[in-house]
Amino acid sequence: MNLKSLDVQIVSNEKQLNDAFNIRKTVFVIEQQVPPAEEIDDLEPQSTHFILYIDEKPAGAGRYRTVDGYGKVERICVLKDFRGMGAGQAIMEKIATFAKEKGIKRLKLNAQTHAIPFYSKLGYQVVSDEFLDAGIPHKTMIKEI
């Protein structure tokens, strides 16, 4: 696929938020069988949401919160058709830039174990044993920024 534009934005309106939620539902609820009530949770209002558009089509999403002085990166996902072309990395870079601008020095995330190599390439290091979240194996990872 030849990409014309890859654009990660901080969600600032209802359409963008709905696009982000729809992508998350597709990836986590439909593909990975995460219960809908666990995917869209009570932390949404206090999170900063990110939406990725590729050629103006919604393609990826993520959210960010500041928790205990670190940046918590959550719900990173890219639609199947857009994986493997730098979309996830673009979302992660936008979140890291946002966190730095807020004075955050460390990012933390809970990675699905299959995604650990992806996050490792971005400089994250595993700091926990494996645990289950929504029935899916995860490990906590951190990165100094």
Short mmCIF file of N, CA and C in Angstrom, two decimals:
data_model
loop_
_atom_site.label_atom_id
_atom_site.label_comp_id
_atom_site.label_asym_id
_atom_site.label_seq_id
_atom_site.Cartn_x
_atom_site.Cartn_y
_atom_site.Cartn_z
N MET A 1 0.85 -1.18 0.00
CA MET A 1 0.00 0.00 0.00
C MET A 1 0.90 1.24 0.00
N ASN A 2 0.60 2.17 -0.86
CA ASN A 2 1.36 3.41 -0.95
C ASN A 2 0.65 4.49 -0.15
N LEU A 3 1.26 4.93 0.93
CA LEU A 3 0.61 5.89 1.82
C LEU A 3 0.89 7.32 1.38
N LYS A 4 -0.15 8.11 1.34
CA LYS A 4 0.01 9.53 1.04
C LYS A 4 0.29 10.31 2.31
N SER A 5 -0.48 10.05 3.36
CA SER A 5 -0.27 10.82 4.59
C SER A 5 -0.60 9.98 5.82
N LEU A 6 0.24 10.15 6.83
CA LEU A 6 0.06 9.48 8.11
C LEU A 6 0.01 10.60 9.14
N ASP A 7 -1.13 10.78 9.80
CA ASP A 7 -1.37 11.96 10.64
C ASP A 7 -1.93 11.54 12.00
N VAL A 8 -1.11 11.70 13.05
CA VAL A 8 -1.57 11.41 14.41
C VAL A 8 -2.01 12.73 15.04
N GLN A 9 -3.22 12.73 15.58
CA GLN A 9 -3.77 13.94 16.19
C GLN A 9 -4.21 13.66 17.61
N ILE A 10 -4.12 14.70 18.44
CA ILE A 10 -4.74 14.63 19.76
C ILE A 10 -6.23 14.85 19.54
N VAL A 11 -7.05 13.97 20.07
CA VAL A 11 -8.50 14.06 19.87
C VAL A 11 -9.00 15.38 20.44
N SER A 12 -9.74 16.11 19.60
CA SER A 12 -10.25 17.41 20.05
C SER A 12 -11.73 17.60 19.75
N ASN A 13 -12.37 16.56 19.17
CA ASN A 13 -13.80 16.68 18.90
C ASN A 13 -14.46 15.30 18.95
N GLU A 14 -15.78 15.31 18.92
CA GLU A 14 -16.54 14.06 19.09
C GLU A 14 -16.31 13.08 17.95
N LYS A 15 -16.17 13.57 16.72
CA LYS A 15 -15.92 12.67 15.58
C LYS A 15 -14.61 11.92 15.77
N GLN A 16 -13.55 12.64 16.17
CA GLN A 16 -12.27 11.99 16.39
C GLN A 16 -12.35 10.96 17.52
N LEU A 17 -13.05 11.31 18.59
CA LEU A 17 -13.19 10.38 19.71
C LEU A 17 -13.96 9.13 19.28
N ASN A 18 -15.02 9.32 18.52
CA ASN A 18 -15.78 8.17 18.01
C ASN A 18 -14.92 7.32 17.08
N ASP A 19 -14.11 7.96 16.24
CA ASP A 19 -13.19 7.20 15.37
C ASP A 19 -12.24 6.36 16.22
N ALA A 20 -11.68 6.96 17.27
CA ALA A 20 -10.75 6.24 18.15
C ALA A 20 -11.45 5.06 18.83
N PHE A 21 -12.63 5.30 19.37
CA PHE A 21 -13.36 4.22 20.04
C PHE A 21 -13.72 3.11 19.06
N ASN A 22 -14.10 3.45 17.84
CA ASN A 22 -14.45 2.43 16.83
C ASN A 22 -13.25 1.57 16.48
N ILE A 23 -12.08 2.17 16.37
CA ILE A 23 -10.86 1.40 16.09
C ILE A 23 -10.56 0.48 17.27
N ARG A 24 -10.63 1.02 18.47
CA ARG A 24 -10.37 0.20 19.65
C ARG A 24 -11.34 -0.97 19.75
N LYS A 25 -12.62 -0.72 19.46
CA LYS A 25 -13.61 -1.81 19.49
C LYS A 25 -13.28 -2.87 18.45
N THR A 26 -12.88 -2.44 17.25
CA THR A 26 -12.54 -3.39 16.20
C THR A 26 -11.36 -4.27 16.62
N VAL A 27 -10.30 -3.64 17.12
CA VAL A 27 -9.09 -4.39 17.45
C VAL A 27 -9.26 -5.21 18.72
N PHE A 28 -9.71 -4.56 19.79
CA PHE A 28 -9.74 -5.25 21.08
C PHE A 28 -10.98 -6.11 21.29
N VAL A 29 -12.16 -5.58 20.98
CA VAL A 29 -13.39 -6.32 21.25
C VAL A 29 -13.64 -7.39 20.18
N ILE A 30 -13.57 -7.01 18.92
CA ILE A 30 -13.88 -7.97 17.85
C ILE A 30 -12.72 -8.93 17.61
N GLU A 31 -11.50 -8.41 17.39
CA GLU A 31 -10.36 -9.29 17.09
C GLU A 31 -9.91 -10.09 18.30
N GLN A 32 -9.78 -9.40 19.45
CA GLN A 32 -9.15 -10.04 20.61
C GLN A 32 -10.15 -10.51 21.67
N GLN A 33 -11.43 -10.30 21.43
CA GLN A 33 -12.48 -10.79 22.33
C GLN A 33 -12.43 -10.19 23.73
N VAL A 34 -11.95 -8.95 23.85
CA VAL A 34 -11.98 -8.26 25.14
C VAL A 34 -13.43 -7.83 25.40
N PRO A 35 -13.97 -8.06 26.59
CA PRO A 35 -15.34 -7.63 26.88
C PRO A 35 -15.48 -6.11 26.67
N PRO A 36 -16.54 -5.67 25.99
CA PRO A 36 -16.72 -4.23 25.72
C PRO A 36 -16.64 -3.36 26.97
N ALA A 37 -17.15 -3.84 28.10
CA ALA A 37 -17.12 -3.04 29.33
C ALA A 37 -15.70 -2.85 29.87
N GLU A 38 -14.80 -3.77 29.52
CA GLU A 38 -13.41 -3.62 29.94
C GLU A 38 -12.64 -2.72 28.99
N GLU A 39 -13.05 -2.68 27.73
CA GLU A 39 -12.32 -1.89 26.74
C GLU A 39 -12.61 -0.39 26.89
N ILE A 40 -13.86 -0.01 26.88
CA ILE A 40 -14.23 1.39 27.10
C ILE A 40 -14.60 1.50 28.58
N ASP A 41 -13.75 2.21 29.34
CA ASP A 41 -13.91 2.16 30.80
C ASP A 41 -14.12 3.55 31.40
N ASP A 42 -14.14 3.59 32.72
CA ASP A 42 -14.42 4.85 33.42
C ASP A 42 -13.23 5.80 33.43
N LEU A 43 -12.11 5.41 32.84
CA LEU A 43 -10.94 6.29 32.76
C LEU A 43 -10.93 7.13 31.48
N GLU A 44 -11.87 6.88 30.58
CA GLU A 44 -11.90 7.62 29.31
C GLU A 44 -11.95 9.14 29.51
N PRO A 45 -12.81 9.66 30.42
CA PRO A 45 -12.91 11.12 30.55
C PRO A 45 -11.63 11.79 31.05
N GLN A 46 -10.80 11.07 31.81
CA GLN A 46 -9.57 11.68 32.32
C GLN A 46 -8.35 11.36 31.47
N SER A 47 -8.56 10.75 30.31
CA SER A 47 -7.47 10.39 29.40
C SER A 47 -7.37 11.38 28.26
N THR A 48 -6.16 11.51 27.72
CA THR A 48 -5.96 12.22 26.47
C THR A 48 -5.94 11.15 25.38
N HIS A 49 -6.77 11.32 24.38
CA HIS A 49 -6.91 10.33 23.32
C HIS A 49 -6.17 10.78 22.06
N PHE A 50 -5.66 9.78 21.34
CA PHE A 50 -4.94 10.03 20.10
C PHE A 50 -5.59 9.22 18.99
N ILE A 51 -5.66 9.81 17.81
CA ILE A 51 -6.23 9.15 16.65
C ILE A 51 -5.24 9.27 15.49
N LEU A 52 -5.06 8.18 14.78
CA LEU A 52 -4.19 8.17 13.60
C LEU A 52 -5.06 8.06 12.36
N TYR A 53 -4.84 8.98 11.43
CA TYR A 53 -5.48 8.91 10.13
C TYR A 53 -4.42 8.60 9.09
N ILE A 54 -4.72 7.65 8.22
CA ILE A 54 -3.86 7.35 7.08
C ILE A 54 -4.68 7.67 5.84
N ASP A 55 -4.15 8.57 5.04
CA ASP A 55 -4.89 9.05 3.86
C ASP A 55 -6.31 9.46 4.26
N GLU A 56 -6.40 10.14 5.41
CA GLU A 56 -7.63 10.69 5.97
C GLU A 56 -8.63 9.64 6.47
N LYS A 57 -8.21 8.35 6.52
CA LYS A 57 -9.07 7.30 7.05
C LYS A 57 -8.60 6.94 8.46
N PRO A 58 -9.54 6.76 9.41
CA PRO A 58 -9.14 6.34 10.76
C PRO A 58 -8.42 4.99 10.70
N ALA A 59 -7.22 4.91 11.30
CA ALA A 59 -6.42 3.69 11.16
C ALA A 59 -5.84 3.20 12.48
N GLY A 60 -5.69 4.08 13.48
CA GLY A 60 -5.09 3.66 14.74
C GLY A 60 -5.49 4.60 15.86
N ALA A 61 -5.24 4.16 17.09
CA ALA A 61 -5.65 4.96 18.24
C ALA A 61 -4.79 4.60 19.45
N GLY A 62 -4.89 5.45 20.47
CA GLY A 62 -4.24 5.21 21.74
C GLY A 62 -4.73 6.22 22.75
N ARG A 63 -4.40 5.99 24.00
CA ARG A 63 -4.75 6.97 25.02
C ARG A 63 -3.60 7.11 26.01
N TYR A 64 -3.64 8.22 26.74
CA TYR A 64 -2.56 8.58 27.65
C TYR A 64 -3.15 9.17 28.92
N ARG A 65 -2.55 8.82 30.05
CA ARG A 65 -2.91 9.44 31.33
C ARG A 65 -1.63 9.69 32.11
N THR A 66 -1.65 10.70 32.96
CA THR A 66 -0.56 10.89 33.91
C THR A 66 -0.99 10.21 35.21
N VAL A 67 -0.17 9.26 35.67
CA VAL A 67 -0.47 8.49 36.88
C VAL A 67 0.77 8.48 37.76
N ASP A 68 0.65 9.00 38.97
CA ASP A 68 1.77 8.99 39.93
C ASP A 68 3.06 9.55 39.34
N GLY A 69 2.96 10.58 38.51
CA GLY A 69 4.14 11.25 37.98
C GLY A 69 4.73 10.65 36.72
N TYR A 70 4.19 9.55 36.25
CA TYR A 70 4.68 8.99 34.99
C TYR A 70 3.55 9.03 33.96
N GLY A 71 3.93 8.90 32.71
CA GLY A 71 2.95 8.85 31.63
C GLY A 71 2.54 7.42 31.38
N LYS A 72 1.26 7.15 31.45
CA LYS A 72 0.73 5.80 31.23
C LYS A 72 0.17 5.73 29.82
N VAL A 73 0.78 4.90 28.99
CA VAL A 73 0.37 4.72 27.60
C VAL A 73 -0.55 3.51 27.55
N GLU A 74 -1.74 3.70 26.95
CA GLU A 74 -2.74 2.63 26.97
C GLU A 74 -3.46 2.53 25.64
N ARG A 75 -4.04 1.37 25.40
CA ARG A 75 -4.96 1.13 24.30
C ARG A 75 -4.36 1.46 22.93
N ILE A 76 -3.09 1.16 22.76
CA ILE A 76 -2.45 1.39 21.45
C ILE A 76 -2.94 0.30 20.50
N CYS A 77 -3.48 0.72 19.37
CA CYS A 77 -3.98 -0.26 18.40
C CYS A 77 -3.99 0.34 16.99
N VAL A 78 -3.84 -0.56 16.02
CA VAL A 78 -3.86 -0.19 14.61
C VAL A 78 -4.71 -1.23 13.89
N LEU A 79 -5.59 -0.75 13.01
CA LEU A 79 -6.41 -1.68 12.23
C LEU A 79 -5.52 -2.60 11.40
N LYS A 80 -5.98 -3.84 11.22
CA LYS A 80 -5.20 -4.88 10.57
C LYS A 80 -4.60 -4.43 9.23
N ASP A 81 -5.38 -3.74 8.41
CA ASP A 81 -4.91 -3.34 7.07
C ASP A 81 -3.75 -2.35 7.11
N PHE A 82 -3.50 -1.74 8.25
CA PHE A 82 -2.48 -0.69 8.33
C PHE A 82 -1.29 -1.08 9.20
N ARG A 83 -1.24 -2.34 9.63
CA ARG A 83 -0.14 -2.78 10.49
C ARG A 83 1.13 -3.00 9.67
N GLY A 84 2.26 -2.82 10.33
CA GLY A 84 3.55 -3.11 9.69
C GLY A 84 4.05 -2.00 8.78
N MET A 85 3.47 -0.82 8.88
CA MET A 85 3.91 0.29 8.03
C MET A 85 4.24 1.55 8.82
N GLY A 86 4.54 1.38 10.10
CA GLY A 86 4.97 2.51 10.91
C GLY A 86 3.85 3.24 11.63
N ALA A 87 2.63 2.75 11.52
CA ALA A 87 1.48 3.43 12.14
C ALA A 87 1.58 3.41 13.66
N GLY A 88 1.87 2.26 14.24
CA GLY A 88 1.98 2.16 15.69
C GLY A 88 3.11 3.02 16.23
N GLN A 89 4.24 3.03 15.53
CA GLN A 89 5.37 3.85 15.94
C GLN A 89 4.99 5.33 15.90
N ALA A 90 4.25 5.74 14.89
CA ALA A 90 3.82 7.15 14.79
C ALA A 90 2.96 7.55 15.98
N ILE A 91 2.05 6.67 16.39
CA ILE A 91 1.20 6.95 17.56
C ILE A 91 2.08 7.07 18.80
N MET A 92 3.00 6.13 18.98
CA MET A 92 3.86 6.13 20.17
C MET A 92 4.74 7.39 20.22
N GLU A 93 5.24 7.82 19.08
CA GLU A 93 6.09 9.02 19.04
C GLU A 93 5.28 10.26 19.41
N LYS A 94 4.05 10.34 18.90
CA LYS A 94 3.19 11.50 19.21
C LYS A 94 2.89 11.54 20.71
N ILE A 95 2.61 10.38 21.31
CA ILE A 95 2.33 10.33 22.75
C ILE A 95 3.57 10.73 23.55
N ALA A 96 4.75 10.24 23.15
CA ALA A 96 5.99 10.59 23.86
C ALA A 96 6.25 12.09 23.79
N THR A 97 6.03 12.67 22.63
CA THR A 97 6.22 14.12 22.48
C THR A 97 5.25 14.88 23.37
N PHE A 98 3.99 14.45 23.39
CA PHE A 98 2.97 15.07 24.25
C PHE A 98 3.40 14.99 25.71
N ALA A 99 3.86 13.82 26.15
CA ALA A 99 4.26 13.62 27.55
C ALA A 99 5.45 14.52 27.90
N LYS A 100 6.44 14.59 27.01
CA LYS A 100 7.61 15.44 27.25
C LYS A 100 7.18 16.89 27.44
N GLU A 101 6.26 17.34 26.60
CA GLU A 101 5.77 18.72 26.70
C GLU A 101 5.08 18.98 28.04
N LYS A 102 4.58 17.93 28.67
CA LYS A 102 3.94 18.04 29.99
C LYS A 102 4.94 17.87 31.13
N GLY A 103 6.23 17.71 30.78
CA GLY A 103 7.26 17.57 31.80
C GLY A 103 7.44 16.16 32.33
N ILE A 104 6.86 15.18 31.65
CA ILE A 104 6.96 13.79 32.08
C ILE A 104 8.32 13.22 31.64
N LYS A 105 8.95 12.45 32.51
CA LYS A 105 10.27 11.89 32.22
C LYS A 105 10.26 10.37 32.01
N ARG A 106 9.15 9.72 32.36
CA ARG A 106 9.10 8.26 32.22
C ARG A 106 7.72 7.85 31.73
N LEU A 107 7.72 6.95 30.74
CA LEU A 107 6.48 6.37 30.24
C LEU A 107 6.38 4.93 30.70
N LYS A 108 5.15 4.49 30.92
CA LYS A 108 4.89 3.12 31.37
C LYS A 108 3.72 2.58 30.57
N LEU A 109 3.77 1.30 30.26
CA LEU A 109 2.65 0.65 29.57
C LEU A 109 2.60 -0.81 29.94
N ASN A 110 1.44 -1.40 29.75
CA ASN A 110 1.26 -2.84 29.93
C ASN A 110 1.11 -3.43 28.54
N ALA A 111 2.15 -4.12 28.08
CA ALA A 111 2.19 -4.64 26.71
C ALA A 111 1.67 -6.07 26.65
N GLN A 112 0.82 -6.32 25.66
CA GLN A 112 0.50 -7.71 25.37
C GLN A 112 1.82 -8.39 25.00
N THR A 113 2.03 -9.61 25.47
CA THR A 113 3.35 -10.24 25.30
C THR A 113 3.76 -10.33 23.83
N HIS A 114 2.83 -10.52 22.92
CA HIS A 114 3.20 -10.59 21.50
C HIS A 114 3.73 -9.26 20.97
N ALA A 115 3.40 -8.14 21.66
CA ALA A 115 3.81 -6.81 21.21
C ALA A 115 5.10 -6.33 21.88
N ILE A 116 5.68 -7.13 22.77
CA ILE A 116 6.90 -6.71 23.47
C ILE A 116 8.02 -6.37 22.49
N PRO A 117 8.27 -7.16 21.43
CA PRO A 117 9.34 -6.78 20.49
C PRO A 117 9.11 -5.40 19.86
N PHE A 118 7.87 -5.06 19.56
CA PHE A 118 7.54 -3.74 19.00
C PHE A 118 7.94 -2.64 19.98
N TYR A 119 7.51 -2.75 21.23
CA TYR A 119 7.82 -1.72 22.23
C TYR A 119 9.31 -1.70 22.57
N SER A 120 9.97 -2.87 22.56
CA SER A 120 11.41 -2.92 22.82
C SER A 120 12.18 -2.11 21.78
N LYS A 121 11.78 -2.20 20.52
CA LYS A 121 12.43 -1.43 19.46
C LYS A 121 12.30 0.08 19.69
N LEU A 122 11.26 0.47 20.42
CA LEU A 122 11.04 1.89 20.72
C LEU A 122 11.73 2.32 22.02
N GLY A 123 12.48 1.41 22.64
CA GLY A 123 13.25 1.75 23.83
C GLY A 123 12.62 1.37 25.15
N TYR A 124 11.51 0.66 25.12
CA TYR A 124 10.86 0.23 26.37
C TYR A 124 11.54 -1.04 26.89
N GLN A 125 11.56 -1.18 28.23
CA GLN A 125 12.15 -2.35 28.87
C GLN A 125 11.13 -3.01 29.77
N VAL A 126 11.11 -4.34 29.75
CA VAL A 126 10.20 -5.11 30.60
C VAL A 126 10.63 -4.97 32.06
N VAL A 127 9.65 -4.69 32.94
CA VAL A 127 9.95 -4.52 34.36
C VAL A 127 9.03 -5.36 35.26
N SER A 128 8.30 -6.31 34.66
CA SER A 128 7.40 -7.13 35.48
C SER A 128 7.37 -8.56 34.96
N ASP A 129 6.84 -9.42 35.79
CA ASP A 129 6.52 -10.76 35.35
C ASP A 129 5.24 -10.69 34.51
N GLU A 130 4.93 -11.79 33.86
CA GLU A 130 3.71 -11.85 33.04
C GLU A 130 2.48 -11.88 33.94
N PHE A 131 1.43 -11.18 33.48
CA PHE A 131 0.14 -11.19 34.17
C PHE A 131 -0.96 -11.14 33.13
N LEU A 132 -2.18 -11.49 33.55
CA LEU A 132 -3.32 -11.47 32.64
C LEU A 132 -4.12 -10.19 32.80
N ASP A 133 -4.48 -9.59 31.68
CA ASP A 133 -5.38 -8.44 31.66
C ASP A 133 -6.41 -8.75 30.58
N ALA A 134 -7.66 -8.76 30.94
CA ALA A 134 -8.75 -9.14 30.03
C ALA A 134 -8.47 -10.51 29.41
N GLY A 135 -7.84 -11.39 30.20
CA GLY A 135 -7.55 -12.74 29.75
C GLY A 135 -6.37 -12.85 28.79
N ILE A 136 -5.64 -11.76 28.58
CA ILE A 136 -4.52 -11.73 27.62
C ILE A 136 -3.22 -11.53 28.40
N PRO A 137 -2.18 -12.34 28.12
CA PRO A 137 -0.90 -12.17 28.82
C PRO A 137 -0.24 -10.82 28.50
N HIS A 138 0.23 -10.15 29.55
CA HIS A 138 0.88 -8.84 29.44
C HIS A 138 2.14 -8.81 30.31
N LYS A 139 3.00 -7.83 30.04
CA LYS A 139 4.11 -7.47 30.92
C LYS A 139 4.18 -5.94 30.94
N THR A 140 4.55 -5.40 32.11
CA THR A 140 4.72 -3.95 32.24
C THR A 140 6.09 -3.57 31.66
N MET A 141 6.10 -2.44 30.95
CA MET A 141 7.33 -1.91 30.34
C MET A 141 7.45 -0.44 30.66
N ILE A 142 8.70 0.04 30.78
CA ILE A 142 8.91 1.48 31.00
C ILE A 142 9.98 1.99 30.04
N LYS A 143 9.97 3.32 29.89
CA LYS A 143 10.96 4.00 29.05
C LYS A 143 11.21 5.39 29.62
N GLU A 144 12.48 5.74 29.75
CA GLU A 144 12.85 7.11 30.14
C GLU A 144 12.78 7.97 28.88
N ILE A 145 12.21 9.18 29.02
CA ILE A 145 12.14 10.06 27.85
C ILE A 145 12.81 11.40 28.14
#
